[in-house]
Coordinates of C-alpha atoms in Angstrom, one line a residue:
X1 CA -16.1 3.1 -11.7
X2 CA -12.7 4.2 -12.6
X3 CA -9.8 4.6 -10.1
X4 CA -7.7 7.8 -9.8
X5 CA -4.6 6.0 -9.1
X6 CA -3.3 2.8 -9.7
X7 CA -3.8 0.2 -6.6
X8 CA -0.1 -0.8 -7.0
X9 CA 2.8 0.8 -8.9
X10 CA 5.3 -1.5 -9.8
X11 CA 9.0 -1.4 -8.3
X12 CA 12.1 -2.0 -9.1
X13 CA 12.8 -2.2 -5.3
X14 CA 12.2 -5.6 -4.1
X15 CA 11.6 -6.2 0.0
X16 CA 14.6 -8.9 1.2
X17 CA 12.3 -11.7 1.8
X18 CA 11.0 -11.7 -2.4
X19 CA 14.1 -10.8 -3.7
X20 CA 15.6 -14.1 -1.9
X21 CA 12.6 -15.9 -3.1
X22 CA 12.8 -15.0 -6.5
X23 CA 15.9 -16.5 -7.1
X24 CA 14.4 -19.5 -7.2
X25 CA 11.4 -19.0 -8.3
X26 CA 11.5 -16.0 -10.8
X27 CA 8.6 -17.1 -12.9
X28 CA 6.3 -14.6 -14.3
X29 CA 2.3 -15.0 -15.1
X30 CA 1.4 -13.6 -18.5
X31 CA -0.9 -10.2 -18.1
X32 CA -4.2 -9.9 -19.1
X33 CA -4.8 -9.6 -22.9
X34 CA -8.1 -9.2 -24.5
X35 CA -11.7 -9.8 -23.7
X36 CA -11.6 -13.0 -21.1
X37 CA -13.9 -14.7 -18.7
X38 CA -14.2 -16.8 -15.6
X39 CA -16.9 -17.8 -13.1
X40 CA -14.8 -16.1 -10.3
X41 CA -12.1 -13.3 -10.4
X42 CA -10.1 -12.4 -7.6
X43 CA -8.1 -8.9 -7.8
X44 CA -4.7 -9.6 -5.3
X45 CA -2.2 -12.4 -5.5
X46 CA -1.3 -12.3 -2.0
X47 CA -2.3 -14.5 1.0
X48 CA -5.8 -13.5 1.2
X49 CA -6.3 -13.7 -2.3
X50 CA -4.7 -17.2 -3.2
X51 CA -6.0 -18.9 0.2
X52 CA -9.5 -17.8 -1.2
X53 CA -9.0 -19.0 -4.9
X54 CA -7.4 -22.3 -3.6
X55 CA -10.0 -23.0 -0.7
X56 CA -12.8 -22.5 -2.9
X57 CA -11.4 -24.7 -6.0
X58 CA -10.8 -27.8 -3.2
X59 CA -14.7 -27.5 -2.7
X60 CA -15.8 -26.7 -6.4
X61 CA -13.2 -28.1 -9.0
X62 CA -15.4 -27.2 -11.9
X63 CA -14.8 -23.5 -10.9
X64 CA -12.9 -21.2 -13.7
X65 CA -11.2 -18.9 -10.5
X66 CA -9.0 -15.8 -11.8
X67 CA -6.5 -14.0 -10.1
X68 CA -5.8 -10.4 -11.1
X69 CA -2.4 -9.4 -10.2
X70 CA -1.0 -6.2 -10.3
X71 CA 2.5 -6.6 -9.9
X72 CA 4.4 -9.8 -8.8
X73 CA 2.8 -12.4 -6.5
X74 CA 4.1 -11.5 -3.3
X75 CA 5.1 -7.8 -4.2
X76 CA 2.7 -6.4 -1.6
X77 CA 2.5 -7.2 2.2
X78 CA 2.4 -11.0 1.6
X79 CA 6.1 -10.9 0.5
X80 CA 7.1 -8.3 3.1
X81 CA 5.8 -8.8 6.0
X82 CA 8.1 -10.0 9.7
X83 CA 6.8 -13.3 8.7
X84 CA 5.4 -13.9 12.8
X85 CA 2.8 -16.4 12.3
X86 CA 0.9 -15.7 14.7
X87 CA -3.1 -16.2 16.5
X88 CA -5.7 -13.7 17.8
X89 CA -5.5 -15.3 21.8
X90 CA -3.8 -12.5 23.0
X91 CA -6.7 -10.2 21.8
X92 CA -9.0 -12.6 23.3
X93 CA -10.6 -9.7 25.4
X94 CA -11.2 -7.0 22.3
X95 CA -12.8 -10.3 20.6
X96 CA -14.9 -10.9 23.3
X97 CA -16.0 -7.1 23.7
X98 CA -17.3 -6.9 19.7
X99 CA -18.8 -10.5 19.3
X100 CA -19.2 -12.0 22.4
X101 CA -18.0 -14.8 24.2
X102 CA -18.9 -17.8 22.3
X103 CA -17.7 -16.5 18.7
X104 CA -14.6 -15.1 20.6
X105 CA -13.8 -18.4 21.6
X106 CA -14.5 -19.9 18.2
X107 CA -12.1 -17.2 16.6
X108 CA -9.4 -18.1 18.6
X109 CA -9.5 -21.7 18.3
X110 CA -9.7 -21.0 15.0
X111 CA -6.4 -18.9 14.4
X112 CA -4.4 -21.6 16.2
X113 CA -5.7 -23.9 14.2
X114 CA -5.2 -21.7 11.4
X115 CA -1.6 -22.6 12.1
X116 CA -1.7 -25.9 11.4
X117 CA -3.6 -25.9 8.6
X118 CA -0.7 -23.9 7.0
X119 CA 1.7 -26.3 8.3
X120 CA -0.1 -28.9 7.0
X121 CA -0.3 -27.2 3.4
X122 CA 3.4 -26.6 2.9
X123 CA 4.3 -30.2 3.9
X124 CA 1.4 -31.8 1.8
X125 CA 2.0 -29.2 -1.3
X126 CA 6.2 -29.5 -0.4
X127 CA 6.0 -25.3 -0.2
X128 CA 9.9 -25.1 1.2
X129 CA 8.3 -21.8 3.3
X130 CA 11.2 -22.4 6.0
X131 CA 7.9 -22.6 8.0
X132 CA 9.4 -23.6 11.7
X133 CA 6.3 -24.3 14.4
X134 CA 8.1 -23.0 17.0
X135 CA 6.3 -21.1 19.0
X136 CA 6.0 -17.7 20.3
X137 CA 7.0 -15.5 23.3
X138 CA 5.4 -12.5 24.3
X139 CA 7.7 -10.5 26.4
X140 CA 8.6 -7.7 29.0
X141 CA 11.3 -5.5 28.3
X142 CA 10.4 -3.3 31.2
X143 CA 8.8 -3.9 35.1
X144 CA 5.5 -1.8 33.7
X145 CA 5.2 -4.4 31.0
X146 CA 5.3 -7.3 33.6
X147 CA 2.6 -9.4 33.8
X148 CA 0.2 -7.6 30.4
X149 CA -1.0 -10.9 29.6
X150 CA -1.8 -12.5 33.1
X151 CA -5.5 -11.6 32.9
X152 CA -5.4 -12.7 29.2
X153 CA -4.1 -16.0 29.9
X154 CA -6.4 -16.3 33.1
X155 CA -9.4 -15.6 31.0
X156 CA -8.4 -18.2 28.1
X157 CA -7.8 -20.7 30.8
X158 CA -11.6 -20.2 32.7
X159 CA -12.8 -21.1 29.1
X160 CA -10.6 -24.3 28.5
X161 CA -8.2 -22.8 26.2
X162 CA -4.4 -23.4 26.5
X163 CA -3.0 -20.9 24.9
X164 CA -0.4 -19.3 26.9
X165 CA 1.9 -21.0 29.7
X166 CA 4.3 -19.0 31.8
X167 CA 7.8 -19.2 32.1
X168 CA 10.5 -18.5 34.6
X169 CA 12.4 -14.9 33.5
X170 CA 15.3 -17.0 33.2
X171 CA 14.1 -19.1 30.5
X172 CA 12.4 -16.3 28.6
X173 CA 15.5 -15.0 28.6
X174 CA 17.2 -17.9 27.6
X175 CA 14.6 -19.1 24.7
X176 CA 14.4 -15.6 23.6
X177 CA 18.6 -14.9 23.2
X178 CA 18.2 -11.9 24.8
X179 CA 18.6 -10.6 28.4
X180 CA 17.0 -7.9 28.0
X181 CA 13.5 -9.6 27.8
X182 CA 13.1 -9.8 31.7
X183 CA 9.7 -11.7 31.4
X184 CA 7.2 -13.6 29.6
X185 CA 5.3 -16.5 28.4
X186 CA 5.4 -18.5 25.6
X187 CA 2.7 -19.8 23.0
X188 CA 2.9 -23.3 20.9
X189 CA 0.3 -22.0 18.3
X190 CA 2.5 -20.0 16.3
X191 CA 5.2 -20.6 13.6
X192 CA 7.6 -18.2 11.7
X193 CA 7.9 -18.7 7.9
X194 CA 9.9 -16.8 4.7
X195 CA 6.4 -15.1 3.8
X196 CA 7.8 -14.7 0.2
X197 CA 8.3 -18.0 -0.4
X198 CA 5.3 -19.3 1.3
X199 CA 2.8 -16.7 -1.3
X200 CA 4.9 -17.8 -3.9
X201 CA 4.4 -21.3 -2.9
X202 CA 1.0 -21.1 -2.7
X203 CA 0.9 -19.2 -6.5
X204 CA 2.7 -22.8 -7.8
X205 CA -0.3 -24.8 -6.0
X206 CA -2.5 -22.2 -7.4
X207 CA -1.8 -22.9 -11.3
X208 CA -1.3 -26.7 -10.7
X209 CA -5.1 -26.3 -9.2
X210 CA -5.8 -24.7 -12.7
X211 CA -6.6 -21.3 -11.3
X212 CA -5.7 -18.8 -14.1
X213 CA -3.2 -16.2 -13.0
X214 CA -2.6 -12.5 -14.5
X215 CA 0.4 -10.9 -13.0
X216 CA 1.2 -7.0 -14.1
X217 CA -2.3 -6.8 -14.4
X218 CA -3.7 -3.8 -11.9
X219 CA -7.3 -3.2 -12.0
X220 CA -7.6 0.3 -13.6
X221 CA -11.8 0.4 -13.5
X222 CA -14.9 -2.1 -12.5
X223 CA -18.2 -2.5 -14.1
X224 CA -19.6 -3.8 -10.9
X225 CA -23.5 -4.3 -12.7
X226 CA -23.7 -8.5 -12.8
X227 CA -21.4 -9.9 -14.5
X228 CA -18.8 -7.9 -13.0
X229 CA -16.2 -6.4 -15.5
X230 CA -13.0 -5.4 -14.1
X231 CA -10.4 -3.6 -16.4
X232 CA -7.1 -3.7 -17.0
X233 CA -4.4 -1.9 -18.9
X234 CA -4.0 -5.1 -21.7
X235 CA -8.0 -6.0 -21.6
X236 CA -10.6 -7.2 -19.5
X237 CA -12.2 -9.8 -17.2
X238 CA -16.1 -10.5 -17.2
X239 CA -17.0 -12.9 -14.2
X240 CA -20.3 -13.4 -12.2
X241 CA -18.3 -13.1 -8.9
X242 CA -15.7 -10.8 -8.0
X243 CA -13.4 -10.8 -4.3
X244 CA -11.6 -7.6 -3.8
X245 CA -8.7 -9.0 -1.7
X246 CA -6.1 -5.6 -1.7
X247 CA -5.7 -4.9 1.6
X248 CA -4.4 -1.7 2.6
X249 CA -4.7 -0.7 -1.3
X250 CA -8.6 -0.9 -1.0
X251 CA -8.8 2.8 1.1
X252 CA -7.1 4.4 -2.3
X253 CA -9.3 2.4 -4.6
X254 CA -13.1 3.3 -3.0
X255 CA -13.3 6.2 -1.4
X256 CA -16.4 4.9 0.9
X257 CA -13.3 3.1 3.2
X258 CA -10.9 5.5 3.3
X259 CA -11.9 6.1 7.1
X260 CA -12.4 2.2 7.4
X261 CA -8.2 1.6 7.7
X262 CA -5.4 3.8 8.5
X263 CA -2.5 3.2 6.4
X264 CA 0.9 2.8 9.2
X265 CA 4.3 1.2 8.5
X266 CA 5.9 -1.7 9.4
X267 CA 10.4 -1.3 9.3
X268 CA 12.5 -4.2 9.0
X269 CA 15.9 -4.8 8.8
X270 CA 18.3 -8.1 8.6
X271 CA 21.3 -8.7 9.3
X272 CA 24.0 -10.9 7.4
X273 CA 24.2 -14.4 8.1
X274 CA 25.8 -15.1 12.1
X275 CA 24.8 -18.1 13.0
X276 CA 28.2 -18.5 15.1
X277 CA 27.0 -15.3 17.3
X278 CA 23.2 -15.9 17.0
X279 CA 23.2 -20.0 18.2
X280 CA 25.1 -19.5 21.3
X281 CA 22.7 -16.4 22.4
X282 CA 19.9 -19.2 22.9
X283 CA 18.2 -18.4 20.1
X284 CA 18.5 -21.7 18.7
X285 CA 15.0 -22.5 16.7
X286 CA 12.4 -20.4 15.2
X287 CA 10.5 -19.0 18.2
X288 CA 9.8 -15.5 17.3
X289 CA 9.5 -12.9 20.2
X290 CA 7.3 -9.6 20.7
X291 CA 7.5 -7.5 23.5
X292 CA 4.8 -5.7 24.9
X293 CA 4.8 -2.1 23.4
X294 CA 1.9 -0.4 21.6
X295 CA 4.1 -0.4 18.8
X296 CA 5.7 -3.8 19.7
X297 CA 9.2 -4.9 18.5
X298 CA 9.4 -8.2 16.7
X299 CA 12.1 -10.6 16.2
X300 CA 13.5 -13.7 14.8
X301 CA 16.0 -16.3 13.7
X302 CA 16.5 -17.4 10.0
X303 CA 17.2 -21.1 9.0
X304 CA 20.6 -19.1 7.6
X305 CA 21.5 -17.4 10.9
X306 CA 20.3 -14.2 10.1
X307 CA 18.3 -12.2 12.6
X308 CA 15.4 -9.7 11.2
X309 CA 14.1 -7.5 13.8
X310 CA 10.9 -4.8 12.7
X311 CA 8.6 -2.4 14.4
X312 CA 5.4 -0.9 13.7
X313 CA 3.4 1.9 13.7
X314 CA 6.3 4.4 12.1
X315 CA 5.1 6.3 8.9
X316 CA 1.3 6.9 8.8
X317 CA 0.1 7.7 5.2
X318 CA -2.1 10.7 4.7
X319 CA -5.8 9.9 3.0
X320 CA -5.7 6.0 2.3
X321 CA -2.8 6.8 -0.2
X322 CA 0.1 4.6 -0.3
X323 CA 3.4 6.6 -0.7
X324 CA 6.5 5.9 -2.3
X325 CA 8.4 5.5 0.9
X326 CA 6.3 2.5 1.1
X327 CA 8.0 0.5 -1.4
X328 CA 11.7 2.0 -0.3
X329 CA 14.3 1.1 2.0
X330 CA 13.1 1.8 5.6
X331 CA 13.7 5.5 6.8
X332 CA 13.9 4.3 10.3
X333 CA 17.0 1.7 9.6
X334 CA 19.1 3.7 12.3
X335 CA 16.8 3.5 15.1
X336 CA 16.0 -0.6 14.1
X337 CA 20.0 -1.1 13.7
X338 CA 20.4 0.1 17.5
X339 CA 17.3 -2.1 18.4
X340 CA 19.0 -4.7 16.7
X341 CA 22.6 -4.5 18.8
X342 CA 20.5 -3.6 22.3
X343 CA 18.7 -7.1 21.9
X344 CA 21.6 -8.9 21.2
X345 CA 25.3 -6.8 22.0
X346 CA 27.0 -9.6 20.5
X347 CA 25.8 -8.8 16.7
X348 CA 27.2 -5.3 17.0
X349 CA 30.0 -5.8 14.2
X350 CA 27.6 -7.7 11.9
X351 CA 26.5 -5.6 8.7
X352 CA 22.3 -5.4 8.2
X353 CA 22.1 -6.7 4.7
X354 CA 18.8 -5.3 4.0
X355 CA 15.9 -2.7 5.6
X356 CA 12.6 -2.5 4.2
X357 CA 9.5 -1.1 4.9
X358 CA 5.1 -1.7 3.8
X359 CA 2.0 -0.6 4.2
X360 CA 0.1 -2.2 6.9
X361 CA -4.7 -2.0 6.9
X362 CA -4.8 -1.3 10.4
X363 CA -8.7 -1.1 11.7
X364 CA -11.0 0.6 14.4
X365 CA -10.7 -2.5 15.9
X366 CA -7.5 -4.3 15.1
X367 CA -9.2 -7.1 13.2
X368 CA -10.1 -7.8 9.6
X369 CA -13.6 -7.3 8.2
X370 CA -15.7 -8.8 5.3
X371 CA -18.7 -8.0 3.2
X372 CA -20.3 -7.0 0.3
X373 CA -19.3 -4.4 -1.8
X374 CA -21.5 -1.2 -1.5
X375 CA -24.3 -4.0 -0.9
X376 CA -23.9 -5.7 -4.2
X377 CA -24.2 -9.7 -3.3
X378 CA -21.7 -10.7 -6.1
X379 CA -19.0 -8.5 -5.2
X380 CA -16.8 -9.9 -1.6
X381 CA -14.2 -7.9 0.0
X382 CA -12.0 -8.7 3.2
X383 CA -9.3 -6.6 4.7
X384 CA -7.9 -4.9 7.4
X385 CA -5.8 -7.5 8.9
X386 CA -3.9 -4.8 10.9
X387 CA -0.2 -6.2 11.0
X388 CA -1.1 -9.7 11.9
X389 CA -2.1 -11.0 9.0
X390 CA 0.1 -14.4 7.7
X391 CA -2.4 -16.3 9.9
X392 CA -5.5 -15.0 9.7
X393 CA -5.6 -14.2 6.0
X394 CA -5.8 -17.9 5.7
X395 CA -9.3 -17.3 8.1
X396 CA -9.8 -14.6 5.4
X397 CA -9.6 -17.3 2.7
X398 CA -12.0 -19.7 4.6
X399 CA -14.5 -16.8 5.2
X400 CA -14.6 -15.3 1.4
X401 CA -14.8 -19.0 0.1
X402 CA -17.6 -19.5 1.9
X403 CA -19.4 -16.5 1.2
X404 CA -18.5 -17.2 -2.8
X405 CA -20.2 -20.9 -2.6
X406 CA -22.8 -19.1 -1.0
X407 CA -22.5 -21.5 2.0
X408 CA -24.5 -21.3 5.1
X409 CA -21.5 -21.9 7.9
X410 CA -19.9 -20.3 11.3
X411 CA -18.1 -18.5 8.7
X412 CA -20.9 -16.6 6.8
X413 CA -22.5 -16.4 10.1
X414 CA -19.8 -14.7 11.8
X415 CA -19.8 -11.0 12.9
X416 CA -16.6 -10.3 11.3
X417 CA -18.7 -10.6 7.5
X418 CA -20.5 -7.7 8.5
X419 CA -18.1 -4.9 7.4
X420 CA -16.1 -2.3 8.8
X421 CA -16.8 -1.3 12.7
X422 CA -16.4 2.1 13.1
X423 CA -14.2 5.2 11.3
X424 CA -11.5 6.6 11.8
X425 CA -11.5 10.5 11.9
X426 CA -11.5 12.7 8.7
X427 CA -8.2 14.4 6.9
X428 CA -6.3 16.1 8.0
X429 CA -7.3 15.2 11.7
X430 CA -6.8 11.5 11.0
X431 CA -3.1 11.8 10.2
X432 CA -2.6 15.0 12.1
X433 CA -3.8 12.9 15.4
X434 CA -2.6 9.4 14.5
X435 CA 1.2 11.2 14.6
X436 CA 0.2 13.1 18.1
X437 CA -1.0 9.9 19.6
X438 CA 2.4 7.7 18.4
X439 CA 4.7 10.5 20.0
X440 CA 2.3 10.3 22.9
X441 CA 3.1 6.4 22.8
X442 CA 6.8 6.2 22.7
X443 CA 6.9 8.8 25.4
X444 CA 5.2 6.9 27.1
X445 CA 7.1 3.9 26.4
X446 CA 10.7 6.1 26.8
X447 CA 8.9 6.5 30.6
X448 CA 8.4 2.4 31.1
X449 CA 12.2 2.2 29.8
X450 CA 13.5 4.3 32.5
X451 CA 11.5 3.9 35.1
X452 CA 10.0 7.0 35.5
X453 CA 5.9 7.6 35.7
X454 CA 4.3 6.6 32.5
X455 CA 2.6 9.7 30.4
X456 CA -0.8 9.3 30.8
X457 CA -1.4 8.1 26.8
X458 CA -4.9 6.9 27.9
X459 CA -5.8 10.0 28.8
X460 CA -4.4 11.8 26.0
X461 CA -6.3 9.3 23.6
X462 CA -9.3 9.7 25.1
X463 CA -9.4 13.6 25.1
X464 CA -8.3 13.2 21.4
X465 CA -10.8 11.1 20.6
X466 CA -13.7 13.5 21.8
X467 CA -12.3 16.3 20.4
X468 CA -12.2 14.9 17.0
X469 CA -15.7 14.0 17.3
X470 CA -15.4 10.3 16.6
X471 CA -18.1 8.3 15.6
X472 CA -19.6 4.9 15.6
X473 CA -17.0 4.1 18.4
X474 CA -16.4 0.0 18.5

């Protein structure tokens, strides 16, 4: 099968967080040249596809692993993301409605752990990731967002799980540097890292391993008969496993997921370095902070004194495809630059140094899914990680490892290996409705701001929803 369009073009434009990476590590892999082979190929250098190739050489050394590149390690959402490394025990409930209670509990157990291990991995590997285990506070910004994760935490708590402990407003506000977070609580399991330099970390680890890496080397066409052949512009790759691990490129590569994910936006922006303004807000370590919004604001610290502040759900791309205003400096740097200076009055004079924006898989039901490729048992795939991906993907790494070494574990058992659950609707009411439903959002949220009664966005979803005829409803 050949692909209409490249999975990734190449850019000159590089997102803050690689740029700043790359000046100390600027290494490049060779492409692909000529007729090759190896045991396992995996097409995407980022988190997901690294964790994978390094999980599964610890367990089988003798492997001859891959990894297809098609631009720079790190070039996609690996090297661009907020860098919030954060767990699934706030979506403790959605888990619990898809898989029940027992895997639930397993998954989220598992993402805090997830945590560690990464911590663990950058101080045994010496990955300088800036990786701070600091923390997290989820916060209100407004009295309707008061309390949103009381039944959560009460619920986590019935089942032995500590995940979540509640602080006074005064100290959220404190921790958080900002008064206008009224309320919150705080989480332990979560870290905040320089996501460029920790995929670029893990590439080093990758090649010291002996995993083969091909950098500017986009897959243009698979033979997916066994052994897999997966072409390139400079030659091809013949292995008897293949992982597609592309994330929100897979929806423009095979047309049988492009109602699987809906391509949305995350915006960042940074400012220069102000430690001297940012220190004496309380901000003082590298807690990040999310408030409680459908499209939730997201903040953090720098070991420099720099604060980067981002927001999803903006631009939503039209059939799967990813545009160039993807891989350009964010559109929505105004609105982030006021959210910026609201947050924190004190940083008004200081200059944003950078904005940026990426392409984020966000699924039916907010959480990644893995399987088989159009049934074919040598071909993996795993995506969909929905904007919370630094730790989770390296859960994505653990599951596709096991399913390569054919492994009989709570991994490969798991619901989340048995593809996507539920569409999306068709173009043009896909995109037409996903842009209706986030106006219908941040009216709502403008309501909750000031006070006033909320639009009823449930109800608005809902009648959306039926009218589009939606099927196979998660």
């Amino acid at each position: 099968m050949k692909f209409q369009k490249t999975p990734y073009t190449p850019t000159l434009q590089r997102p803050f967080w690689l740029e700043q990476s790359l000046f100390t590590d600027g290494g490049l892999a060779p492409a692909l040249q000529g007729e090759q082979t190896a045991d396992v190929c995996i097409v995407g250098g980022g988190y997901t596809g690294l964790w994978t190739a390094i999980l599964t050489k610890q367990q089988n050394p003798a492997l001859d692993i891959a990894v297809l590149e098609a631009d720079l390690c790190g070039a996609g959402a690996s090297g661009r993301n907020g860098g919030c490394l954060l767990t699934w025990a706030a979506k403790f409930f959605t888990l619990r409605r898809l898989f029940g209670e027992a895997e639930a509990i397993r998954l989220v157990k598992a993402s805090e752990a997830a945590v560690q291990h990464i911590a663990d991995f950058c101080r045994t590997h010496a990955i300088d990731a800036e990786l701070r285990h600091d923390g997290t506070l989820y916060t209100a910004t407004n009295r309707a967002q008061v309390g949103t994760l009381d039944p959560v935490m009460a619920a986590l708590q019935a089942c032995g799980i500590e995940s979540f402990f509640a602080l006074a407003p005064s100290e959220v506000a404190r921790r958080s540097g900002s008064v206008k977070n009224v309320a919150g609580v705080f989480s332990p399991h979560a870290a905040t890292v320089q996501p460029a330099k920790l995929v670029r970390g893990l590439r080093r680890v990758a090649l010291q391993m002996g995993i083969r890496l091909f950098e500017r080397s986009p897959m243009l066409a698979l033979s997916p008969a066994q052994p897999v052949i997966v072409h390139t512009p400079g030659g091809s790759l013949t292995a008897g496993k293949l992982v597609l691990a592309t994330n929100a490129w897979m929806a423009s590569m095979f047309a049988s997921f492009e109602r699987s994910i809906a391509i949305v936006s995350s915006d960042m922006v940074i400012t220069e370095p102000c430690p001297e303004l940012i220190l004496p807000s309380g901000l003082t370590d590298g807690v990040s902070v999310l408030d409680s919004r459908t499209f939730v604001y997201y903040y953090r610290s720098t070991p420099d004194g720099r604060l980067m502040l981002g927001k999803g759900g903006n631009t939503f791309a039209f059939g799967g495809q990813i545009a160039p205003t993807y891989d350009q400096r964010s559109a929505y740097e105004a609105p982030l630059t006021r959210a910026v200076r609201a947050f924190f009055p004190s940083l008004a004079q200081v200059p944003i140094t950078a904005s940026w924006t990426g392409p984020s898989d966000r699924s039916v039901t907010g959480f990644p899914f893995f399987g088989h490729l159009n049934g074919a048992p040598h071909i993996y795939y795993g995506f969909g990680y929905s904007g919370s991906g630094v730790g989770p993907c390296y859960m994505g790494g653990q599951i596709l490892s096991s399913l390569l070494l054919d492994q009989d574990n709570a991994w490969t058992r798991s619901p989340l290996t048995q593809g996507p659950r539920g569409q999306f609707p068709p173009e043009p009411i896909r995109y037409l409705g996903a842009n209706l439903v986030r106006n219908a959002i941040r009216r709502k949220e403008r309501a909750e701001d000031e006070d006033r009664a909320p639009w009823r966005v449930d109800q608005f979803l809902s009648q959306f929803a039926n009218a589009a005829g939606k099927a196979d409803k998660a």
